[in-house]
Amino acid sequence: MTQTPTQPSDHPASDHIDAMLHENRVIEPSAAFRAQARVTREDYERRYRQSLDDPDTFWSEVAGELHWFKPWTQVLDWQPPHAQWFVGGQTNIAFNALDRNVARGLGGKTAIIWEAEDGEVRTYTYAELLREVKKAANALTDLGVQPGDRVTLYLPLTPEAAIAMLACARIGAVHSVVFGGFSVSALADRINDAQSRVLITADAGQRRGSLVNLKGNADEAAKLTPSLEKILVVCRADCDAPMKEGRDVWWHDALNAASDDHDALPVDSEHPLFVLYTSGSTGKPKGVQHTTGGYMIGTYLTTQTVFDLRDDDIYWCTADVGWITGHSYSVYGPLLNGATVLMYEGAPNHPDWGRFWHLIQKHRVTILYTAPTAIRSFMRQGDAIPAAYDLSSLRLLGSVGEPINPEAWMWYWRTIGGERCPVVDTWWQTETGSIMLTTLPGAHASKPGSAGLPMFGVEPAIMTRTGEELGPDDGGLLVIKRPWPSMLRTVYGDDDRYRKTYWGEIQGVYFAGDGARRDADGYVTVIGRVDDVLNVSGHRLGTMEIESALVAHPSVAEAAVVGKPDDVKGESVVAFVLPQSGFTVDPKDLRAHVSREIGALARPDAIYVADALPKTRSGKIMRRFLRQIAAGKDIQGDTSTLEDPGVLDRLAATQPV
Ligand code: 6R9
C-alpha cells in the first residue's frame, strides 16, 4: 500500500485509502450518452490544453458568452497570492441569471420548481423570478442597503432564499448565508464578523414535520449583534412571529410596497459577491470571500459542461443554500445557464425514505446532484424503495462533499442510474467556488472512488509538505498550481489568514488541505482532510470549534475532539473531556450545549470522560492516539514523547457515553 508521507498511517482516511487502492473498475459512458454530449473527449483535450497554454483566449471566449456592461481590459492580474480576473470589466451576476435569460426568450421557461416538505409546490418562470428579484432589490434599497453592505440570510430552502441572494447581487450588496440549522451563537458570530445591518430570516423552517423557530433564533442573535438594525421576515409558517416595532419588517409587506421596476447595478468584476463562512483548523470559522466576475464565469462554465446541461433538463441539486454547493449549483450556475431547477425544502426521509425518488418521478428530474452521505443512507434502506419508483427520467448523476466509497458509487450508478447514467464525482471546496476535479460525463470513463481530471484552467499537483512534486500513485497533498477565476479572493477581514492558510503552507501554490494521489491516467483520488477539519455528512466542522464549545460548558475543563470513521456520515464526532473539578459531566446536557453553541451536526456521537489527555511534554494533545482509541483500534506509533503514556491504557478502558 502506498503510504501518504504527510499523513500518519492511522489517519481516518486510511480506511478509504485501502478500499480505493483495491478498486480498479472502469466504467465507460454509454454510446448513446457520448453521442449527444456537449463535450467530447477531443473537445476536452483541446480546450483543456488551450485553457493552460492560452488562458486569455480561453477565458475571454467563455466570459464573452455572458453580458458585460463594460468589457474587461485584462483577463488576469496575478500578484501572488492575489488575483483579479476580467480587470476593468463591469457586470452583474443577477442580470446575467435573469434579465439576460428573459431577453433571449426564456421568460416563460420555468426557472424554479419548489416543493416543500409537506408537498406544497410553487413554480416561478424566469420572468416571474426576475419580477420578484426586482421587487426585493427595491425593498432592500428602501431599507438603506448600499452596494458593498453585507446582508446576512438565515432562511429555509425556499424560493425566497434564491430571490434574496439574487436581490443582494442585483444591488451590489454582499450576501452572507448562514445555514438554517446553525445555532443562535453561530448566527451571531457570523453577523458580527460581517457587521451586517440587515438580516433576512423566516418565521420558521420545516424539518421532518416540525417547525424550526428561525425567527426566535434571530431575535436571540439580535441581542448579541450591535450592528443589526433591520430584520426582514419571510412568512413561511403562520405569520405569527412577534415583530419588534421599528426593527422587524415582513418580507411580503416590503415586497408588496416595492416597485417591480429596477435596473441591475453594473459592478466591477472584482466587486465582492458573497461571504460564506466555513470551518478551518483554528477555532473561528473563516468568511470565504468571493467576487463577481470570476465566480460567475466559473459556475456558469462548470454547470454547463459537468452536468452536460440541455434546454429540457430538470436539474436537481439537493444542497441547501447554506453551503457552497447550494450557492454555486442550486442557484447561480444553473440559473446563469437558463436551466429549470428543482428545490426541495425538507428531509430525505420525510415522510419516508422514498421521498427523493418520489420527487424525481413526479417532476421528471433528469440530473441529480447529491452527497455520498445521502447515497449511503439510501443504500442502507435497501433497493426495494427506489425500485418502487419510475426513475427513467434521470440521465446524469453527480456526487459532492466528501470522498465516495466505490461501493456507494456502484450502488448509485446501478440502482439509481440503472447503469444508464454517468456518475460525476466532483471535488471542490467553498474556497474554490466551482468544480475543480471531475470527469466530464460524455468524455471520460469513471473510476469509482476517484474524482478524476482537472476542469478547464485547473492545474493540480500532488506534493510533499516541502513542495516536492510527486509522481503517479504517490500519496501526498493536493495543490493547485495557478489561480482560477472562481477562487476565493481573501478571508473576510483577515487577509493574513488567507495568505497563510492557502498560499503560505507550500510556497507559490494553493494548498487545499486534502490528501490525494494521482494515477498514471491523471485521475486524482481525494482521500480526505489532512488538517483538523472533520467532514461529517459532507459538512465541514473544525475540531477546535467543537472543542471551544465543549470547554465553554461549566462541567468541562479541557476537551479534545477527533473524527471516527462512520459508515453513513463518513466521519462522526468523538469528544474526550476532562471534567472541571467538583463537576460531573452529564452527556445529554453536554450534547444539547454543543447543539446550542454550533448546531446539531456538531453534536458528539461519543463522549469519553477522561482523567487526563495524551499530551506531549510540551503540552500538545496527540490526537492521533485519540483517533485510534475512538476507532477501537490498538495503539500504534511512538508513545515515548507522551508525558504520561499510561493515560492511553486508561482511556482505552473507558466506555464512551
Ligand atoms: C463542495 C464542498 C470541501 C471539502 C474538501 C474535501 C471534501 C468535497 C469531494 C471531497 C472527495 C469529493 N470533498 N468534494 N472529497 N471527493 N468529490 O463540499 O465544499 O463544504 O468547503 O468542503 O470536502 O475534503 O476539502 P466544502
XYZ file of C-alpha atoms and ligand atoms in Angstrom:
683
model
C 0.000 0.000 0.000
C 1.228 3.471 -0.863
C 1.900 5.469 2.236
C 0.983 9.118 2.327
C 4.187 10.681 3.580
C 2.417 13.592 5.152
C -0.208 11.641 6.907
C 0.133 9.197 9.769
C -0.988 5.693 8.844
C -3.695 5.811 11.458
C -5.442 8.795 9.906
C -9.164 8.101 9.472
C -8.672 8.380 5.747
C -6.507 5.246 5.717
C -9.587 3.006 5.532
C -10.614 4.864 2.403
C -7.117 4.525 1.002
C -7.317 0.770 1.438
C -10.690 0.475 -0.238
C -9.683 2.795 -3.053
C -6.373 1.162 -3.807
C -8.123 -2.114 -4.392
C -10.570 -0.501 -6.737
C -9.796 -0.879 -10.422
C -13.169 -0.851 -12.132
C -13.512 1.496 -15.082
C -16.973 2.498 -16.279
C -17.324 3.977 -19.746
C -20.177 6.332 -20.634
C -22.736 4.696 -22.906
C -22.502 5.253 -26.657
C -25.901 6.965 -26.504
C -24.729 9.441 -23.897
C -21.464 10.064 -25.708
C -23.223 10.729 -28.978
C -25.198 13.690 -27.602
C -22.671 15.021 -25.094
C -21.824 18.730 -25.024
C -18.133 17.986 -24.529
C -16.425 15.062 -26.257
C -13.083 13.646 -25.271
C -11.397 15.554 -28.104
C -13.117 18.798 -27.092
C -11.926 18.321 -23.534
C -8.347 17.718 -24.537
C -8.220 20.629 -26.928
C -9.957 23.089 -24.609
C -8.068 21.957 -21.527
C -4.766 22.471 -23.308
C -5.880 25.883 -24.517
C -7.013 26.843 -21.015
C -3.460 26.307 -19.746
C -1.443 27.444 -22.768
C -3.532 30.428 -23.752
C -5.752 31.251 -20.778
C -6.551 34.759 -22.050
C -8.228 33.451 -25.183
C -9.911 30.588 -23.375
C -11.454 32.700 -20.601
C -12.304 35.591 -22.908
C -14.375 33.245 -25.033
C -16.271 31.860 -22.046
C -16.800 35.253 -20.411
C -17.922 36.671 -23.759
C -20.983 34.396 -23.642
C -22.348 36.461 -20.761
C -23.291 40.122 -20.551
C -20.787 42.793 -19.516
C -21.834 46.415 -19.127
C -18.229 47.329 -19.729
C -15.641 44.974 -21.235
C -12.564 43.941 -19.291
C -9.151 45.201 -20.345
C -7.076 42.413 -18.801
C -8.112 38.796 -18.217
C -5.901 38.135 -15.210
C -3.783 40.285 -12.965
C -1.865 37.887 -10.709
C 0.047 39.421 -7.844
C 0.530 36.298 -5.745
C -1.426 35.436 -3.726
C -3.961 37.943 -5.032
C -5.683 37.502 -8.348
C -8.012 39.831 -10.200
C -9.975 38.460 -13.114
C -11.547 40.358 -16.013
C -9.946 43.526 -14.738
C -11.780 46.721 -15.632
C -14.926 44.832 -16.660
C -18.342 45.603 -15.229
C -21.152 43.101 -14.965
C -23.914 41.856 -12.674
C -24.498 38.170 -11.936
C -28.212 38.585 -11.205
C -28.637 40.405 -14.514
C -26.923 37.520 -16.278
C -29.019 34.916 -14.477
C -32.349 36.663 -15.066
C -32.609 39.715 -17.374
C -30.277 38.146 -19.895
C -32.236 34.902 -19.975
C -35.541 36.718 -20.291
C -34.071 38.818 -23.101
C -33.061 35.710 -25.008
C -36.583 34.352 -24.931
C -36.617 32.264 -21.751
C -39.097 34.482 -19.872
C -41.806 31.825 -19.989
C -39.478 28.962 -19.069
C -39.695 27.539 -15.562
C -36.716 28.674 -13.515
C -37.605 27.158 -10.133
C -39.898 24.329 -9.162
C -40.051 24.356 -5.383
C -41.537 21.575 -3.312
C -41.989 21.958 0.426
C -41.702 19.077 2.819
C -45.476 18.986 3.178
C -45.887 18.600 -0.588
C -46.823 22.196 -1.449
C -45.446 23.127 -4.877
C -44.665 26.601 -6.212
C -43.079 27.421 -9.554
C -41.511 30.567 -10.985
C -40.794 31.290 -14.603
C -37.690 33.327 -15.421
C -39.910 36.387 -15.930
C -41.658 35.837 -12.588
C -38.390 35.291 -10.763
C -36.970 38.458 -12.295
C -40.002 40.424 -11.120
C -39.651 39.140 -7.550
C -35.933 39.848 -7.515
C -36.510 43.392 -8.773
C -39.037 43.991 -6.003
C -36.716 42.508 -3.388
C -33.851 44.656 -4.707
C -36.005 47.775 -4.308
C -37.133 46.646 -0.846
C -33.530 46.192 0.295
C -32.579 49.584 -1.105
C -35.576 51.100 0.722
C -34.182 49.600 3.946
C -30.973 51.506 3.313
C -28.819 48.688 1.954
C -25.957 50.146 -0.097
C -23.540 48.491 -2.546
C -20.837 46.681 -0.561
C -23.017 46.291 2.571
C -23.211 42.773 3.971
C -26.662 41.248 4.359
C -26.998 38.061 6.402
C -29.514 35.443 5.262
C -30.831 32.818 7.707
C -33.533 31.083 5.738
C -35.070 27.713 4.977
C -34.606 26.352 1.451
C -37.473 28.250 -0.137
C -37.511 30.336 -3.327
C -37.112 33.418 -1.138
C -33.579 32.263 -0.332
C -32.638 32.402 -4.015
C -34.596 35.631 -4.505
C -32.818 37.278 -1.574
C -29.374 36.197 -2.811
C -30.084 37.457 -6.323
C -31.580 40.706 -4.984
C -28.401 41.390 -2.999
C -26.271 40.693 -6.062
C -28.503 42.938 -8.147
C -27.790 45.981 -5.962
C -24.146 45.130 -5.300
C -24.757 44.079 -1.669
C -22.743 41.154 -0.321
C -24.764 38.216 0.979
C -23.669 36.049 3.847
C -25.889 32.976 4.031
C -25.957 31.176 7.370
C -27.305 27.624 7.264
C -30.743 27.429 8.940
C -29.514 24.511 11.063
C -26.944 26.695 12.794
C -27.469 27.908 16.336
C -28.028 31.373 17.785
C -24.378 31.836 18.686
C -23.125 30.615 15.299
C -25.524 33.063 13.642
C -24.497 35.905 15.959
C -20.771 35.268 15.344
C -21.279 35.445 11.607
C -23.390 38.615 11.781
C -20.754 40.248 13.986
C -17.856 39.201 11.791
C -19.588 40.556 8.689
C -21.003 43.594 10.545
C -24.356 43.159 8.809
C -27.015 45.776 9.374
C -29.763 43.714 7.759
C -30.786 40.112 8.410
C -33.275 38.215 6.280
C -34.934 35.284 8.037
C -38.271 33.456 8.164
C -40.806 32.880 10.893
C -39.963 29.169 10.708
C -38.490 26.354 8.657
C -39.854 22.840 8.233
C -37.895 19.738 9.107
C -39.298 16.239 9.494
C -42.764 17.541 10.070
C -41.854 20.001 12.800
C -41.159 23.698 12.688
C -37.737 25.208 13.342
C -38.048 28.574 15.081
C -35.741 30.657 12.909
C -37.231 33.986 13.984
C -36.817 33.032 17.653
C -33.140 32.333 16.999
C -32.820 35.578 15.046
C -34.313 37.516 17.987
C -31.799 35.912 20.352
C -28.931 36.617 17.955
C -30.056 40.232 17.617
C -29.309 40.738 21.322
C -25.669 39.848 20.619
C -25.175 41.790 17.392
C -24.942 45.564 17.807
C -24.573 46.190 14.066
C -28.005 44.752 13.264
C -30.678 47.339 12.502
C -33.366 45.628 10.450
C -34.783 42.110 10.177
C -36.825 41.133 7.137
C -39.055 38.162 7.937
C -40.372 35.763 5.302
C -43.701 34.212 6.259
C -43.087 30.501 5.851
C -45.421 29.184 8.570
C -48.315 31.190 10.006
C -47.015 34.797 10.023
C -47.472 34.778 13.782
C -43.930 35.595 14.896
C -43.590 38.514 17.315
C -42.347 41.550 15.401
C -40.291 44.275 17.005
C -41.574 47.719 16.141
C -39.110 49.730 14.079
C -36.768 46.769 13.530
C -38.730 43.906 12.003
C -40.490 44.051 8.640
C -42.456 41.307 6.919
C -40.853 40.346 3.634
C -44.218 40.252 1.866
C -45.146 43.738 3.121
C -41.818 45.125 1.970
C -42.117 43.479 -1.454
C -45.740 44.498 -1.913
C -44.768 48.091 -1.256
C -41.807 47.936 -3.632
C -41.789 48.749 -7.321
C -41.098 45.954 -9.811
C -39.062 48.317 -11.921
C -35.340 48.027 -11.258
C -32.105 48.215 -13.206
C -29.319 45.905 -12.065
C -26.289 47.808 -10.823
C -23.208 47.318 -13.002
C -20.413 46.340 -10.610
C -16.707 45.833 -11.136
C -15.694 42.282 -11.899
C -13.859 42.173 -8.569
C -16.773 43.617 -6.596
C -17.487 41.261 -3.654
C -20.465 38.984 -4.295
C -20.720 36.985 -1.100
C -19.056 35.803 2.067
C -19.640 32.237 3.182
C -18.314 31.012 6.499
C -16.579 27.672 6.623
C -14.646 25.766 9.259
C -10.905 25.708 9.261
C -8.334 24.194 11.547
C -8.486 27.050 14.028
C -11.368 27.942 16.295
C -13.080 30.679 14.349
C -14.891 29.939 11.050
C -13.485 31.930 8.165
C -15.523 34.179 5.907
C -14.584 32.965 2.457
C -14.851 35.977 0.135
C -15.890 35.536 -3.484
C -16.164 38.262 -6.105
C -18.452 38.736 -9.073
C -16.895 38.144 -12.494
C -14.673 35.140 -11.883
C -17.219 33.321 -9.722
C -19.863 33.918 -12.370
C -17.723 32.514 -15.166
C -16.602 29.517 -13.078
C -20.083 28.438 -12.028
C -21.532 29.124 -15.485
C -18.953 27.025 -17.313
C -18.826 24.110 -14.890
C -22.606 23.737 -14.602
C -22.882 23.645 -18.362
C -20.082 21.182 -19.020
C -20.006 18.929 -15.940
C -23.775 18.436 -15.978
C -23.949 18.381 -19.765
C -26.831 20.809 -19.455
C -29.536 20.870 -22.148
C -32.586 23.078 -22.588
C -35.104 20.481 -21.458
C -33.277 19.277 -18.342
C -34.921 19.266 -14.931
C -31.921 19.764 -12.737
C -31.863 18.980 -9.019
C -29.000 19.737 -6.671
C -30.119 18.651 -3.206
C -27.798 21.031 -1.313
C -29.173 23.722 0.969
C -28.226 27.305 0.096
C -26.418 27.443 3.444
C -23.478 25.617 1.818
C -21.311 26.488 -1.148
C -22.879 23.692 -3.217
C -26.233 25.400 -2.766
C -24.763 28.752 -3.836
C -22.973 27.516 -6.934
C -25.147 24.637 -8.097
C -28.650 25.204 -6.667
C -28.735 28.898 -7.557
C -26.068 30.684 -9.597
C -24.668 28.051 -12.001
C -27.986 26.604 -13.211
C -29.803 29.961 -13.405
C -26.928 31.538 -15.357
C -27.471 28.719 -17.850
C -31.234 29.210 -18.028
C -31.935 25.792 -16.539
C -35.042 24.572 -14.727
C -34.073 23.945 -11.127
C -35.884 21.770 -8.611
C -35.627 22.884 -4.993
C -36.806 20.676 -2.128
C -37.069 22.108 1.342
C -37.308 19.049 3.569
C -35.564 15.941 4.825
C -34.725 12.984 2.553
C -36.655 10.599 4.798
C -39.865 12.528 5.198
C -42.477 11.082 5.209
C -40.324 8.050 4.315
C -37.094 7.048 2.568
C -38.787 7.171 -0.817
C -39.099 10.951 -0.827
C -36.194 11.681 -3.191
C -37.330 9.016 -5.655
C -40.879 10.296 -5.461
C -39.667 13.807 -6.261
C -37.673 12.536 -9.241
C -40.660 10.585 -10.570
C -43.109 13.426 -10.016
C -41.020 16.238 -11.513
C -39.272 14.094 -14.155
C -35.828 15.075 -12.861
C -33.054 14.427 -15.398
C -29.951 15.439 -13.406
C -29.436 14.618 -9.724
C -26.524 16.063 -7.734
C -26.242 14.886 -4.124
C -23.801 13.818 -1.398
C -22.252 10.430 -0.576
C -23.702 10.520 2.922
C -27.223 10.646 1.465
C -26.377 7.884 -1.003
C -25.110 5.648 1.816
C -28.231 6.296 3.883
C -30.453 5.309 0.956
C -28.324 2.246 0.296
C -28.942 1.073 3.862
C -32.699 1.194 3.361
C -32.473 -1.373 0.585
C -33.099 -1.470 -3.159
C -36.839 -2.085 -2.891
C -37.530 1.548 -2.047
C -36.066 3.175 -5.179
C -37.275 0.203 -7.262
C -40.855 1.205 -6.476
C -40.443 4.496 -8.385
C -40.020 5.414 -12.018
C -36.519 6.876 -12.239
C -36.297 6.613 -16.032
C -36.181 10.404 -16.479
C -32.687 10.508 -14.942
C -29.780 10.790 -17.355
C -26.904 12.023 -15.187
C -25.875 11.682 -11.548
C -23.421 13.715 -9.503
C -21.719 13.376 -6.136
C -20.086 16.045 -3.977
C -18.952 16.879 -0.477
C -16.673 14.024 0.559
C -14.938 11.016 -0.919
C -17.446 8.500 -2.264
C -16.516 4.915 -1.474
C -16.620 2.607 -4.512
C -19.486 0.532 -3.062
C -21.710 3.582 -2.723
C -20.628 4.757 -6.186
C -21.591 1.416 -7.728
C -24.924 1.377 -5.904
C -25.725 4.910 -7.092
C -24.799 4.031 -10.671
C -26.661 0.723 -10.713
C -29.715 1.205 -8.519
C -30.471 4.872 -9.121
C -28.922 5.364 -12.532
C -29.963 1.985 -13.955
C -26.401 1.598 -15.347
C -27.500 4.184 -17.893
C -26.486 7.459 -16.270
C -22.871 8.562 -15.966
C -21.836 9.474 -12.413
C -19.654 12.551 -11.939
C -17.722 12.684 -8.673
C -16.894 16.366 -8.293
C -14.145 17.593 -5.978
C -14.104 21.235 -4.969
C -14.414 23.472 -1.914
C -16.101 26.565 -0.519
C -12.843 28.303 -1.385
C -12.639 27.105 -4.986
C -16.145 28.396 -5.770
C -16.746 25.877 -8.521
C -15.910 22.304 -9.501
C -12.170 21.639 -9.861
C -11.781 17.894 -10.425
C -14.309 15.637 -12.111
C -14.866 13.542 -15.163
C -16.925 15.085 -17.955
C -19.828 12.731 -18.451
C -19.649 12.178 -22.212
C -15.894 12.480 -22.474
C -14.358 10.305 -19.815
C -14.611 6.904 -18.232
C -15.291 6.875 -14.490
C -13.165 5.133 -11.931
C -15.414 4.646 -8.896
C -13.897 6.386 -5.888
C -11.733 8.724 -7.947
C -12.920 12.249 -8.725
C -10.995 12.333 -11.991
C -9.445 15.024 -14.141
C -8.950 18.770 -13.802
C -11.587 21.156 -15.093
C -10.571 23.782 -17.638
C -7.899 26.100 -16.313
C -7.170 23.954 -13.263
C -3.613 22.720 -12.831
C -3.442 20.281 -9.902
C -0.397 18.548 -8.464
C 0.385 16.195 -5.620
C 3.177 17.484 -3.397
C 5.011 16.828 -0.189
C 4.898 19.350 2.653
C 8.108 20.853 1.341
C 6.736 21.403 -2.132
C 8.275 18.474 -3.973
C 6.033 17.218 -6.729
C 5.168 13.528 -6.507
C 4.718 11.047 -9.307
C 1.886 8.665 -10.216
C 0.246 6.789 -7.348
C 2.222 8.509 -4.620
C 0.029 9.858 -1.886
C 0.583 13.479 -0.880
C -1.039 16.857 -0.608
C -3.393 18.196 -3.226
C -2.368 21.619 -4.504
C -3.382 23.864 -7.406
C -0.540 25.499 -9.243
C -2.165 28.587 -10.705
C -5.099 30.883 -9.945
C -8.527 30.206 -11.466
C -11.434 32.619 -11.948
C -13.768 31.412 -9.163
C -11.153 31.126 -6.432
C -11.650 32.898 -3.119
C -10.058 36.342 -3.014
C -9.446 36.634 0.702
C -10.740 35.708 4.136
C -13.180 38.453 5.066
C -11.395 40.897 7.359
C -8.305 38.714 7.679
C -6.111 38.744 4.600
C -3.213 37.433 6.607
C -5.145 34.273 7.322
C -5.852 33.974 3.589
C -2.144 34.207 2.754
C -1.089 31.773 5.431
C -3.816 29.157 5.072
C -3.988 28.882 1.310
C -0.789 30.173 -0.249
C 1.651 30.007 2.643
C 1.620 26.299 3.542
C 3.533 25.421 0.396
C 5.177 28.383 -1.275
C 3.573 29.538 -4.506
C 0.722 27.032 -4.750
C -2.835 26.822 -3.432
C -3.000 24.350 -0.556
C -6.372 22.599 -0.420
C -5.953 20.831 2.915
C -6.744 17.459 1.336
C -4.639 14.359 0.882
C -4.764 12.797 -2.593
C -2.955 10.740 -5.186
C -2.978 10.762 -8.969
C -2.744 7.711 -11.208
C -0.897 7.337 -14.491
C -4.002 8.458 -16.432
C -4.103 11.690 -14.435
C -7.136 10.707 -12.338
C -6.989 12.268 -8.895
C -8.380 10.362 -5.929
C -9.037 12.642 -2.983
C -8.622 10.822 0.305
C -9.768 13.383 2.864
C -8.625 16.269 5.010
C -5.099 16.371 6.370
C -5.840 19.148 8.841
C -8.032 19.300 11.930
C -11.187 19.545 9.914
C -13.846 16.835 10.113
C -16.235 16.005 7.329
C -19.495 14.924 8.934
C -22.194 14.072 6.406
C -20.419 16.228 3.863
C -20.280 19.227 6.202
C -17.043 20.727 7.352
C -16.505 21.124 11.085
C -13.337 22.279 12.787
C -12.275 20.156 15.748
C -11.158 23.349 17.514
C -14.575 24.875 17.005
C -16.245 21.942 18.782
C -13.554 21.917 21.461
C -14.138 25.544 22.285
C -17.884 24.883 22.507
C -17.211 21.998 24.913
C -14.917 23.942 27.221
C -17.474 26.746 27.338
C -19.635 24.349 29.380
C -19.114 24.743 33.147
C -18.556 20.995 33.683
C -15.674 20.756 31.190
C -12.102 21.724 31.987
C -10.449 20.518 28.812
C -11.568 18.819 25.613
C -10.172 17.148 22.513
C -12.268 16.248 19.507
C -11.452 13.718 16.787
C -13.313 12.033 13.950
C -14.221 8.367 13.826
C -14.929 6.606 10.508
C -18.688 6.179 10.104
C -20.453 4.058 7.504
C -23.117 6.622 6.759
C -21.787 10.018 7.796
C -18.224 9.446 6.613
C -16.989 10.663 9.959
C -18.649 11.094 13.326
C -17.658 13.436 16.150
C -15.947 11.904 19.205
C -15.118 14.064 22.219
C -12.672 13.414 25.046
C -13.453 15.641 28.009
C -11.799 16.316 31.307
C -14.345 17.297 33.962
C -13.930 20.522 35.884
C -13.174 19.640 39.488
C -16.317 19.483 41.548
C -18.496 18.836 38.467
C -19.810 15.669 36.847
C -20.281 15.608 33.089
C -23.866 14.998 32.005
C -23.576 13.725 28.400
C -27.118 14.692 27.484
C -26.653 18.198 28.730
C -23.261 18.488 27.039
C -24.657 17.376 23.668
C -27.505 19.875 23.960
C -24.933 22.523 24.787
C -22.916 21.809 21.619
C -26.123 21.963 19.564
C -26.861 25.340 21.059
C -23.336 26.618 20.533
C -22.816 25.421 16.960
C -25.682 23.320 15.618
C -26.983 19.762 15.802
C -24.495 18.441 13.276
C -21.591 19.152 15.638
C -23.108 17.112 18.499
C -20.633 14.415 19.609
C -21.749 10.840 18.937
C -19.477 9.517 21.659
C -18.073 11.266 24.721
C -15.173 9.845 26.724
C -14.956 11.297 30.217
C -11.238 11.167 30.949
C -8.931 11.876 33.870
C -6.182 13.097 31.527
C -5.488 13.626 27.827
C -2.466 12.219 25.977
C -0.092 15.163 25.767
C 3.488 15.625 24.775
C 5.849 17.151 27.316
C 5.334 20.453 25.582
C 1.605 20.150 26.191
C 0.389 19.302 22.684
C -2.537 16.874 22.590
C -1.689 13.826 20.447
C -4.968 13.490 18.553
C -3.518 10.644 16.543
C -3.804 8.356 19.581
C -7.272 9.606 20.366
C -8.371 8.681 16.849
C -7.100 5.156 17.394
C -8.952 4.878 20.690
C -12.152 6.298 19.195
C -11.969 3.759 16.371
C -11.433 0.931 18.886
C -8.005 0.166 17.429
C -4.850 -0.889 19.204
C -2.459 1.939 19.891
C 0.189 2.223 17.206
C 3.080 4.635 16.948
C 5.678 6.126 19.186
C 4.221 6.871 22.612
C 7.539 7.813 24.165
C 7.015 11.520 23.646
C 3.964 11.415 25.897
C 4.244 12.922 29.295
C 2.221 10.060 30.807
C 1.949 7.043 28.462
C -0.338 5.329 30.980
C -3.119 7.682 30.007
C -3.684 5.721 26.800
C -4.455 2.460 28.618
C -6.834 4.207 30.936
C -8.629 5.868 28.006
C -8.828 2.619 26.059
C -10.504 1.009 29.072
C -13.064 3.837 29.294
C -16.566 3.295 27.922
C -17.801 6.253 25.905
C -21.119 7.738 26.929
C -18.084 21.472 -2.290
C -17.795 21.217 -0.846
C -14.695 20.819 0.931
C -14.038 19.545 1.362
C -12.827 19.207 0.527
C -12.795 17.688 0.652
C -14.262 17.310 0.666
C -15.681 17.677 -1.404
C -15.235 15.887 -2.553
C -14.468 15.860 -1.373
C -13.510 13.874 -2.014
C -15.098 14.792 -3.473
N -14.782 16.984 -0.672
N -15.967 17.023 -2.532
N -13.608 14.857 -1.101
N -14.217 13.811 -3.152
N -15.805 14.722 -4.606
O -18.072 20.150 -0.340
O -17.194 22.255 -0.171
O -18.011 22.166 2.233
O -15.993 23.526 1.536
O -15.912 21.023 1.647
O -14.945 18.451 1.172
O -12.213 17.318 1.858
O -11.677 19.837 1.031
P -16.806 22.292 1.370
